[in-house]
């Protein structure tokens, strides 16, 4: 194996002894050529190399390279700030280069889009090559690679998607699974599938990067693999709170202000439970910062939430005056972000996190507040370095769970099952999960795919299911988009799908202008519901891009809309359009606004979302959800929530999202007619609905004579015979079973 600067190193770093047998690429007596692009190294390369050699991971370089040569799979255990995510991929690229890329290039997965981009930029700089050429990245809606790319960073879901066309990942000689301890659904599936792929491809190398105790699970899952442990940096001084963490939010903010008043140097990182708390804290600290005396210096709060653009670049921006202090506000997903941050001297850990946990019985997420895991707490303690302080807002003797709960046990896995069916893993037997999905969640996923006609009678993917798996949307939205091809409303459904897949386009207005923002948003509201309102907003945004006298950014600002979210929706819509063209599905011309088009859009929506309908049982906005008999209200930001006094509340609605929380609100709601629902919903889904007054109303519409007979029969006896005329209603509420 080789290193980028081996021939020059003995002169510059005589105290450093590298692995023997490395090749050097020299040019004359002075210049050394980069083995990846054939150009001489720049002076910056040597400067960065000197910094790289101080990272803990460099102490195990020879051990890692030997393990990579002699083993198919290597597990590396190391926390943040050890250099694992930047150095190991470069060494793997050298390994592939030594084999002349006969077995493929290197890919390294990340759980965060922004981190994949930032790592690619950093590694390209360290390797002294151009981003997009020898080093690149692939994230949702953005690819920065070329035919010269030998090292590619990507999100774990993108690599999983790549397996649709390349099941054995034959483009790659080394696959690096980073942040395995995050336990995302995509990472867990990759870890399960790679176990079988390694048997099919003996030349393939897999490197898994994680932190304890996840490394222990990996060693028991992949028997007989080597473990390389990285020396952790010294932890900061840790200060625990003796009080409970019920008031953790304001306690953290008070602590930030106290630290700032001490005038001690260093930035601050605060870990809150949710993105909502992060933005609330940002607003409060901005106000408090204006009241601080000039002698304390400027305090600059910075929001860091994974999934939002421009996260890590803000870390390297010049904050202004020398005495400025940045306060980074993050969530439980931000522990691994800090590889590029050396200025942090204080960490405040609230010790709690808000998570969405999926309940398959009611097909809804519920928001729960949980303590962080022990490994999360340990990582946070190391972020400020040996000279900093970590304030833990929970008692020292708190019993924290050892590791983070796998997302595959807490998420809707319908999309996962569709993917695995596409990979011809019918019984999931070939995907050796570290933690197998919950049987009830798996059953619900199979049942939902069956309702959507994605499975045939044998439980394998149907023709519709195969097409659905090609569309990068959740199965319900994919089915609605397919149905729109039949109902000539593809253009409108593409817009709805894109707007619902992108972040919310509504900006939270600053204090004092809430009423003005609401008035602006009302200009887009459509009487048929929120799905149609989203089409109005997108069409208006596209129109603003064609205006000569003002920019789209200014237009979004005037209407309190998020320009970046709308640009994301535009990119998603373009990608979905390309997908439909690739699989040769018809795309109809836009005819939004006509009565026929409105009716067809609702039919297409119900083709995918018939499991998400509700009825207003008392005319006052108390909606009864037919699938699980829960009560819910329309979200205040909905068209109906804002103007219910004018528009009135529809009796029957289809909704996109329902979350069990304090207010149990349905989001993105549109009016439907029960007759269209009966037409679009599979008959066996309707019969499997639990008994209710709303179901009886639908039953009357579906079959008035049978419904009347059923009512008469129930009046005689509660226990009808299975062969009677009303057997179809009370006897078929069990889940359908996929053989």
Short mmCIF file of N, CA, C and O in Angstrom, two decimals, residues 454-552:
data_model
loop_
_atom_site.label_atom_id
_atom_site.label_comp_id
_atom_site.label_asym_id
_atom_site.label_seq_id
_atom_site.Cartn_x
_atom_site.Cartn_y
_atom_site.Cartn_z
N UNK A 454 -49.55 -3.96 -4.05
CA UNK A 454 -48.14 -4.12 -4.38
C UNK A 454 -47.69 -5.57 -4.30
O UNK A 454 -46.59 -5.90 -4.73
N UNK A 455 -48.54 -6.45 -3.74
CA UNK A 455 -48.20 -7.87 -3.60
C UNK A 455 -49.21 -8.71 -4.37
O UNK A 455 -50.39 -8.35 -4.49
N UNK A 456 -48.73 -9.86 -4.88
CA UNK A 456 -49.65 -10.78 -5.54
C UNK A 456 -50.18 -11.79 -4.52
O UNK A 456 -49.92 -11.69 -3.32
N UNK A 457 -50.89 -12.78 -4.99
CA UNK A 457 -51.51 -13.75 -4.09
C UNK A 457 -50.49 -14.59 -3.34
O UNK A 457 -50.79 -15.17 -2.29
N UNK A 458 -49.28 -14.69 -3.87
CA UNK A 458 -48.23 -15.48 -3.21
C UNK A 458 -47.36 -14.64 -2.28
O UNK A 458 -46.40 -15.15 -1.70
N UNK A 459 -47.69 -13.35 -2.15
CA UNK A 459 -46.90 -12.49 -1.27
C UNK A 459 -45.67 -11.91 -1.92
O UNK A 459 -44.86 -11.26 -1.26
N UNK A 460 -45.50 -12.13 -3.24
CA UNK A 460 -44.38 -11.53 -3.96
C UNK A 460 -44.82 -10.20 -4.57
O UNK A 460 -46.01 -9.89 -4.64
N UNK A 461 -43.85 -9.42 -5.03
CA UNK A 461 -44.19 -8.13 -5.63
C UNK A 461 -45.02 -8.32 -6.89
O UNK A 461 -44.69 -9.13 -7.75
N UNK A 462 -46.11 -7.57 -6.98
CA UNK A 462 -46.91 -7.54 -8.20
C UNK A 462 -46.27 -6.59 -9.20
O UNK A 462 -45.26 -5.93 -8.91
N UNK A 463 -46.86 -6.48 -10.37
CA UNK A 463 -46.34 -5.54 -11.37
C UNK A 463 -46.42 -4.12 -10.85
O UNK A 463 -45.50 -3.31 -11.03
N UNK A 464 -47.52 -3.80 -10.17
CA UNK A 464 -47.67 -2.47 -9.57
C UNK A 464 -46.60 -2.26 -8.50
O UNK A 464 -46.00 -1.18 -8.40
N UNK A 465 -46.34 -3.28 -7.70
CA UNK A 465 -45.33 -3.16 -6.65
C UNK A 465 -43.94 -2.92 -7.20
O UNK A 465 -43.15 -2.16 -6.62
N UNK A 466 -43.63 -3.56 -8.32
CA UNK A 466 -42.31 -3.36 -8.94
C UNK A 466 -42.17 -1.91 -9.39
O UNK A 466 -41.13 -1.27 -9.18
N UNK A 467 -43.23 -1.36 -10.01
CA UNK A 467 -43.18 0.04 -10.45
C UNK A 467 -43.10 0.97 -9.24
O UNK A 467 -42.34 1.94 -9.24
N UNK A 468 -43.85 0.68 -8.18
CA UNK A 468 -43.81 1.51 -6.97
C UNK A 468 -42.40 1.54 -6.38
O UNK A 468 -41.95 2.59 -5.89
N UNK A 469 -41.70 0.41 -6.42
CA UNK A 469 -40.35 0.37 -5.85
C UNK A 469 -39.36 1.22 -6.63
O UNK A 469 -38.31 1.59 -6.10
N UNK A 470 -39.68 1.55 -7.88
CA UNK A 470 -38.81 2.38 -8.70
C UNK A 470 -38.95 3.86 -8.34
O UNK A 470 -38.06 4.66 -8.65
N UNK A 471 -40.05 4.22 -7.72
CA UNK A 471 -40.33 5.64 -7.44
C UNK A 471 -39.81 5.99 -6.05
O UNK A 471 -40.20 5.34 -5.07
N UNK A 472 -38.94 6.98 -5.91
CA UNK A 472 -38.35 7.30 -4.61
C UNK A 472 -39.29 8.07 -3.69
O UNK A 472 -39.03 9.20 -3.27
N UNK A 473 -40.42 7.43 -3.37
CA UNK A 473 -41.41 7.99 -2.46
C UNK A 473 -41.88 6.88 -1.53
O UNK A 473 -41.64 5.70 -1.79
N UNK A 474 -42.57 7.25 -0.44
CA UNK A 474 -43.13 6.20 0.39
C UNK A 474 -44.23 5.50 -0.41
O UNK A 474 -44.80 6.07 -1.35
N UNK A 475 -44.54 4.24 -0.08
CA UNK A 475 -45.44 3.44 -0.93
C UNK A 475 -46.81 4.08 -1.17
O UNK A 475 -47.35 3.98 -2.28
N UNK A 476 -47.38 4.74 -0.16
CA UNK A 476 -48.70 5.34 -0.37
C UNK A 476 -48.65 6.46 -1.40
O UNK A 476 -49.51 6.54 -2.28
N UNK A 477 -47.64 7.32 -1.30
CA UNK A 477 -47.52 8.41 -2.26
C UNK A 477 -47.16 7.87 -3.65
O UNK A 477 -47.62 8.39 -4.67
N UNK A 478 -46.33 6.83 -3.69
CA UNK A 478 -46.00 6.22 -4.98
C UNK A 478 -47.24 5.66 -5.66
O UNK A 478 -47.42 5.81 -6.87
N UNK A 479 -48.11 5.02 -4.87
CA UNK A 479 -49.35 4.48 -5.44
C UNK A 479 -50.26 5.61 -5.92
O UNK A 479 -50.89 5.51 -7.00
N UNK A 480 -50.35 6.71 -5.17
CA UNK A 480 -51.16 7.85 -5.60
C UNK A 480 -50.63 8.44 -6.90
O UNK A 480 -51.41 8.81 -7.79
N UNK A 481 -49.30 8.50 -7.03
CA UNK A 481 -48.71 9.03 -8.25
C UNK A 481 -48.99 8.11 -9.43
O UNK A 481 -49.28 8.58 -10.55
N UNK A 482 -48.93 6.80 -9.19
CA UNK A 482 -49.27 5.85 -10.26
C UNK A 482 -50.73 6.00 -10.68
O UNK A 482 -51.06 5.97 -11.87
N UNK A 483 -51.61 6.17 -9.69
CA UNK A 483 -53.03 6.31 -10.00
C UNK A 483 -53.30 7.58 -10.80
O UNK A 483 -54.22 7.62 -11.64
N UNK A 484 -52.50 8.62 -10.57
CA UNK A 484 -52.71 9.87 -11.30
C UNK A 484 -52.47 9.70 -12.80
O UNK A 484 -53.01 10.47 -13.61
N UNK A 485 -51.68 8.70 -13.18
CA UNK A 485 -51.48 8.42 -14.61
C UNK A 485 -52.80 7.98 -15.24
O UNK A 485 -53.09 8.29 -16.40
N UNK A 486 -53.58 7.26 -14.47
CA UNK A 486 -54.88 6.79 -14.98
C UNK A 486 -55.90 7.91 -15.01
O UNK A 486 -56.78 7.94 -15.90
N UNK A 487 -55.80 8.85 -14.07
CA UNK A 487 -56.82 9.90 -13.94
C UNK A 487 -56.39 11.23 -14.55
O UNK A 487 -57.02 12.26 -14.29
N UNK A 488 -55.32 11.24 -15.34
CA UNK A 488 -54.88 12.44 -16.07
C UNK A 488 -54.65 13.65 -15.16
O UNK A 488 -55.08 14.76 -15.46
N UNK A 489 -53.97 13.42 -14.05
CA UNK A 489 -53.63 14.54 -13.17
C UNK A 489 -52.20 14.36 -12.65
O UNK A 489 -51.91 14.67 -11.49
N UNK A 490 -51.33 13.85 -13.51
CA UNK A 490 -49.96 13.55 -13.10
C UNK A 490 -49.22 14.82 -12.70
O UNK A 490 -48.50 14.85 -11.70
N UNK A 491 -49.39 15.88 -13.47
CA UNK A 491 -48.67 17.12 -13.18
C UNK A 491 -48.99 17.63 -11.77
O UNK A 491 -48.09 18.03 -11.02
N UNK A 492 -50.26 17.59 -11.41
CA UNK A 492 -50.67 18.07 -10.08
C UNK A 492 -50.17 17.14 -8.97
O UNK A 492 -49.72 17.61 -7.92
N UNK A 493 -50.22 15.83 -9.21
CA UNK A 493 -49.76 14.89 -8.19
C UNK A 493 -48.24 14.97 -8.02
O UNK A 493 -47.72 14.77 -6.92
N UNK A 494 -47.52 15.25 -9.09
CA UNK A 494 -46.07 15.45 -8.97
C UNK A 494 -45.78 16.63 -8.04
O UNK A 494 -44.87 16.57 -7.20
N UNK A 495 -46.56 17.69 -8.19
CA UNK A 495 -46.37 18.87 -7.34
C UNK A 495 -46.70 18.55 -5.89
O UNK A 495 -45.95 18.92 -4.97
N UNK A 496 -47.81 17.85 -5.65
CA UNK A 496 -48.19 17.49 -4.28
C UNK A 496 -47.12 16.61 -3.65
O UNK A 496 -46.70 16.83 -2.50
N UNK A 497 -46.67 15.59 -4.39
CA UNK A 497 -45.65 14.67 -3.86
C UNK A 497 -44.36 15.42 -3.53
O UNK A 497 -43.73 15.18 -2.50
N UNK A 498 -43.96 16.34 -4.41
CA UNK A 498 -42.72 17.09 -4.18
C UNK A 498 -42.85 18.01 -2.98
O UNK A 498 -41.94 18.10 -2.15
N UNK A 499 -43.97 18.71 -2.86
CA UNK A 499 -44.16 19.64 -1.75
C UNK A 499 -44.24 18.92 -0.41
O UNK A 499 -43.75 19.42 0.61
N UNK A 500 -44.82 17.72 -0.39
CA UNK A 500 -44.92 16.96 0.86
C UNK A 500 -43.61 16.26 1.20
O UNK A 500 -43.37 15.93 2.36
N UNK A 501 -42.76 16.01 0.21
CA UNK A 501 -41.46 15.37 0.46
C UNK A 501 -40.43 16.39 0.92
O UNK A 501 -39.49 16.03 1.64
N UNK A 502 -40.57 17.64 0.50
CA UNK A 502 -39.63 18.69 0.88
C UNK A 502 -39.97 19.20 2.28
O UNK A 502 -41.05 18.92 2.81
N UNK A 503 -39.06 19.94 2.92
CA UNK A 503 -39.38 20.57 4.20
C UNK A 503 -40.57 21.53 4.04
O UNK A 503 -40.88 21.97 2.93
N UNK A 504 -41.21 21.86 5.14
CA UNK A 504 -42.36 22.76 5.09
C UNK A 504 -41.97 24.09 4.47
O UNK A 504 -40.92 24.66 4.78
N UNK A 505 -42.82 24.58 3.57
CA UNK A 505 -42.52 25.84 2.89
C UNK A 505 -42.95 27.05 3.70
O UNK A 505 -42.66 28.19 3.32
N UNK A 506 -43.63 26.83 4.82
CA UNK A 506 -44.11 27.95 5.63
C UNK A 506 -43.06 28.36 6.65
O UNK A 506 -42.63 27.54 7.48
N UNK A 507 -42.66 29.62 6.61
CA UNK A 507 -41.72 30.13 7.59
C UNK A 507 -42.45 30.54 8.86
O UNK A 507 -43.58 31.06 8.80
N UNK A 508 -41.81 30.31 10.00
CA UNK A 508 -42.38 30.79 11.24
C UNK A 508 -42.12 32.29 11.32
O UNK A 508 -40.97 32.74 11.31
N UNK A 509 -43.18 33.10 11.36
CA UNK A 509 -42.98 34.56 11.30
C UNK A 509 -42.34 35.09 12.58
O UNK A 509 -42.52 34.53 13.66
N UNK A 510 -41.58 36.18 12.45
CA UNK A 510 -41.02 36.81 13.65
C UNK A 510 -42.13 37.34 14.55
O UNK A 510 -43.27 37.55 14.11
N UNK A 511 -41.79 37.54 15.80
CA UNK A 511 -42.78 38.05 16.76
C UNK A 511 -43.30 39.41 16.29
O UNK A 511 -42.54 40.27 15.85
N UNK A 512 -44.61 39.57 16.38
CA UNK A 512 -45.21 40.85 16.01
C UNK A 512 -45.81 40.89 14.63
O UNK A 512 -46.58 41.81 14.31
N UNK A 513 -45.45 39.95 13.77
CA UNK A 513 -45.98 39.96 12.39
C UNK A 513 -46.72 38.66 12.08
O UNK A 513 -46.90 38.32 10.91
N UNK A 514 -47.12 37.95 13.11
CA UNK A 514 -47.82 36.67 12.90
C UNK A 514 -49.09 36.87 12.10
O UNK A 514 -49.38 36.11 11.16
N UNK A 515 -49.87 37.89 12.45
CA UNK A 515 -51.14 38.13 11.74
C UNK A 515 -50.89 38.45 10.28
O UNK A 515 -51.60 37.96 9.39
N UNK A 516 -49.87 39.26 10.02
CA UNK A 516 -49.53 39.60 8.63
C UNK A 516 -49.14 38.36 7.84
O UNK A 516 -49.53 38.19 6.68
N UNK A 517 -48.35 37.46 8.46
CA UNK A 517 -47.94 36.23 7.79
C UNK A 517 -49.14 35.34 7.48
O UNK A 517 -49.23 34.75 6.39
N UNK A 518 -50.05 35.24 8.43
CA UNK A 518 -51.25 34.42 8.22
C UNK A 518 -52.07 34.97 7.05
O UNK A 518 -52.59 34.22 6.21
N UNK A 519 -52.18 36.30 6.98
CA UNK A 519 -52.92 36.92 5.87
C UNK A 519 -52.26 36.61 4.53
O UNK A 519 -52.93 36.36 3.53
N UNK A 520 -50.91 36.63 4.52
CA UNK A 520 -50.20 36.30 3.27
C UNK A 520 -50.46 34.85 2.86
O UNK A 520 -50.69 34.55 1.68
N UNK A 521 -50.41 33.94 3.83
CA UNK A 521 -50.62 32.53 3.52
C UNK A 521 -52.04 32.25 3.05
O UNK A 521 -52.28 31.35 2.24
N UNK A 522 -52.99 33.04 3.55
CA UNK A 522 -54.39 32.83 3.16
C UNK A 522 -54.62 33.10 1.68
O UNK A 522 -55.57 32.58 1.09
N UNK A 523 -53.77 33.90 1.08
CA UNK A 523 -53.94 34.21 -0.34
C UNK A 523 -53.78 32.96 -1.21
O UNK A 523 -54.23 32.95 -2.35
N UNK A 524 -53.11 31.95 -0.67
CA UNK A 524 -52.89 30.72 -1.45
C UNK A 524 -53.90 29.63 -1.11
O UNK A 524 -53.91 28.59 -1.76
N UNK A 525 -54.72 29.84 -0.09
CA UNK A 525 -55.59 28.77 0.39
C UNK A 525 -56.65 28.41 -0.65
O UNK A 525 -57.21 29.27 -1.32
N UNK A 526 -56.87 27.11 -0.76
CA UNK A 526 -57.81 26.56 -1.74
C UNK A 526 -58.98 25.95 -0.97
O UNK A 526 -58.77 25.24 0.02
N UNK A 527 -60.22 26.20 -1.40
CA UNK A 527 -61.37 25.68 -0.64
C UNK A 527 -61.44 24.17 -0.58
O UNK A 527 -62.09 23.61 0.32
N UNK A 528 -60.77 23.46 -1.51
CA UNK A 528 -60.83 22.00 -1.50
C UNK A 528 -59.88 21.38 -0.49
O UNK A 528 -59.98 20.18 -0.21
N UNK A 529 -58.91 22.17 0.04
CA UNK A 529 -58.05 21.60 1.07
C UNK A 529 -56.58 21.93 0.89
O UNK A 529 -56.16 22.63 -0.04
N UNK A 530 -55.77 21.38 1.80
CA UNK A 530 -54.36 21.73 1.88
C UNK A 530 -53.54 21.19 0.71
O UNK A 530 -52.55 21.81 0.30
N UNK A 531 -53.88 20.02 0.19
CA UNK A 531 -53.15 19.49 -0.95
C UNK A 531 -53.24 20.46 -2.13
O UNK A 531 -52.24 20.68 -2.84
N UNK A 532 -54.40 21.05 -2.30
CA UNK A 532 -54.61 22.00 -3.40
C UNK A 532 -53.93 23.33 -3.09
O UNK A 532 -53.46 24.01 -4.00
N UNK A 533 -53.88 23.69 -1.82
CA UNK A 533 -53.15 24.91 -1.41
C UNK A 533 -51.68 24.79 -1.77
O UNK A 533 -51.05 25.75 -2.23
N UNK A 534 -51.10 23.60 -1.57
CA UNK A 534 -49.69 23.39 -1.91
C UNK A 534 -49.45 23.57 -3.41
O UNK A 534 -48.41 24.10 -3.82
N UNK A 535 -50.40 23.13 -4.22
CA UNK A 535 -50.27 23.35 -5.67
C UNK A 535 -50.30 24.84 -5.98
O UNK A 535 -49.51 25.34 -6.80
N UNK A 536 -51.21 25.59 -5.32
CA UNK A 536 -51.26 27.04 -5.52
C UNK A 536 -49.93 27.70 -5.18
O UNK A 536 -49.44 28.57 -5.91
N UNK A 537 -49.33 27.30 -4.06
CA UNK A 537 -48.07 27.90 -3.63
C UNK A 537 -46.96 27.60 -4.63
O UNK A 537 -46.20 28.49 -5.02
N UNK A 538 -46.88 26.34 -5.06
CA UNK A 538 -45.81 25.96 -6.00
C UNK A 538 -45.98 26.69 -7.34
O UNK A 538 -44.99 27.20 -7.91
N UNK A 539 -47.21 26.76 -7.84
CA UNK A 539 -47.43 27.45 -9.11
C UNK A 539 -47.09 28.93 -9.00
O UNK A 539 -46.53 29.52 -9.93
N UNK A 540 -47.44 29.54 -7.85
CA UNK A 540 -47.11 30.96 -7.65
C UNK A 540 -45.59 31.15 -7.57
O UNK A 540 -45.05 32.15 -8.06
N UNK A 541 -44.91 30.19 -6.94
CA UNK A 541 -43.45 30.26 -6.85
C UNK A 541 -42.82 30.18 -8.24
O UNK A 541 -41.90 30.94 -8.57
N UNK A 542 -43.31 29.27 -9.06
CA UNK A 542 -42.79 29.14 -10.42
C UNK A 542 -43.07 30.42 -11.23
O UNK A 542 -42.23 30.85 -12.03
N UNK A 543 -44.22 31.03 -10.99
CA UNK A 543 -44.55 32.27 -11.68
C UNK A 543 -43.60 33.39 -11.25
O UNK A 543 -43.17 34.21 -12.06
N UNK A 544 -43.24 33.41 -9.96
CA UNK A 544 -42.34 34.45 -9.45
C UNK A 544 -40.95 34.34 -10.09
O UNK A 544 -40.23 35.34 -10.22
N UNK A 545 -40.56 33.13 -10.48
CA UNK A 545 -39.26 32.95 -11.12
C UNK A 545 -39.22 33.55 -12.52
O UNK A 545 -38.14 33.82 -13.05
N UNK A 546 -40.40 33.77 -13.10
CA UNK A 546 -40.46 34.34 -14.45
C UNK A 546 -40.62 35.86 -14.44
O UNK A 546 -40.62 36.49 -15.50
N UNK A 547 -40.79 36.43 -13.25
CA UNK A 547 -40.95 37.88 -13.15
C UNK A 547 -39.64 38.60 -13.41
O UNK A 547 -38.57 38.14 -12.99
N UNK A 548 -39.71 39.73 -14.06
CA UNK A 548 -38.51 40.48 -14.41
C UNK A 548 -38.11 41.49 -13.34
O UNK A 548 -36.94 41.86 -13.23
N UNK A 549 -39.07 41.95 -12.54
CA UNK A 549 -38.82 43.10 -11.69
C UNK A 549 -38.52 42.75 -10.24
O UNK A 549 -38.22 43.63 -9.44
N UNK A 550 -38.63 41.49 -9.87
CA UNK A 550 -38.23 41.08 -8.52
C UNK A 550 -37.83 39.62 -8.56
O UNK A 550 -38.21 38.87 -9.45
N UNK A 551 -37.04 39.21 -7.57
CA UNK A 551 -36.50 37.85 -7.54
C UNK A 551 -37.46 36.92 -6.80
O UNK A 551 -38.32 37.36 -6.02
N UNK A 552 -37.26 35.64 -7.04
CA UNK A 552 -38.07 34.63 -6.32
C UNK A 552 -37.76 34.67 -4.83
O UNK A 552 -38.66 34.43 -4.00
#
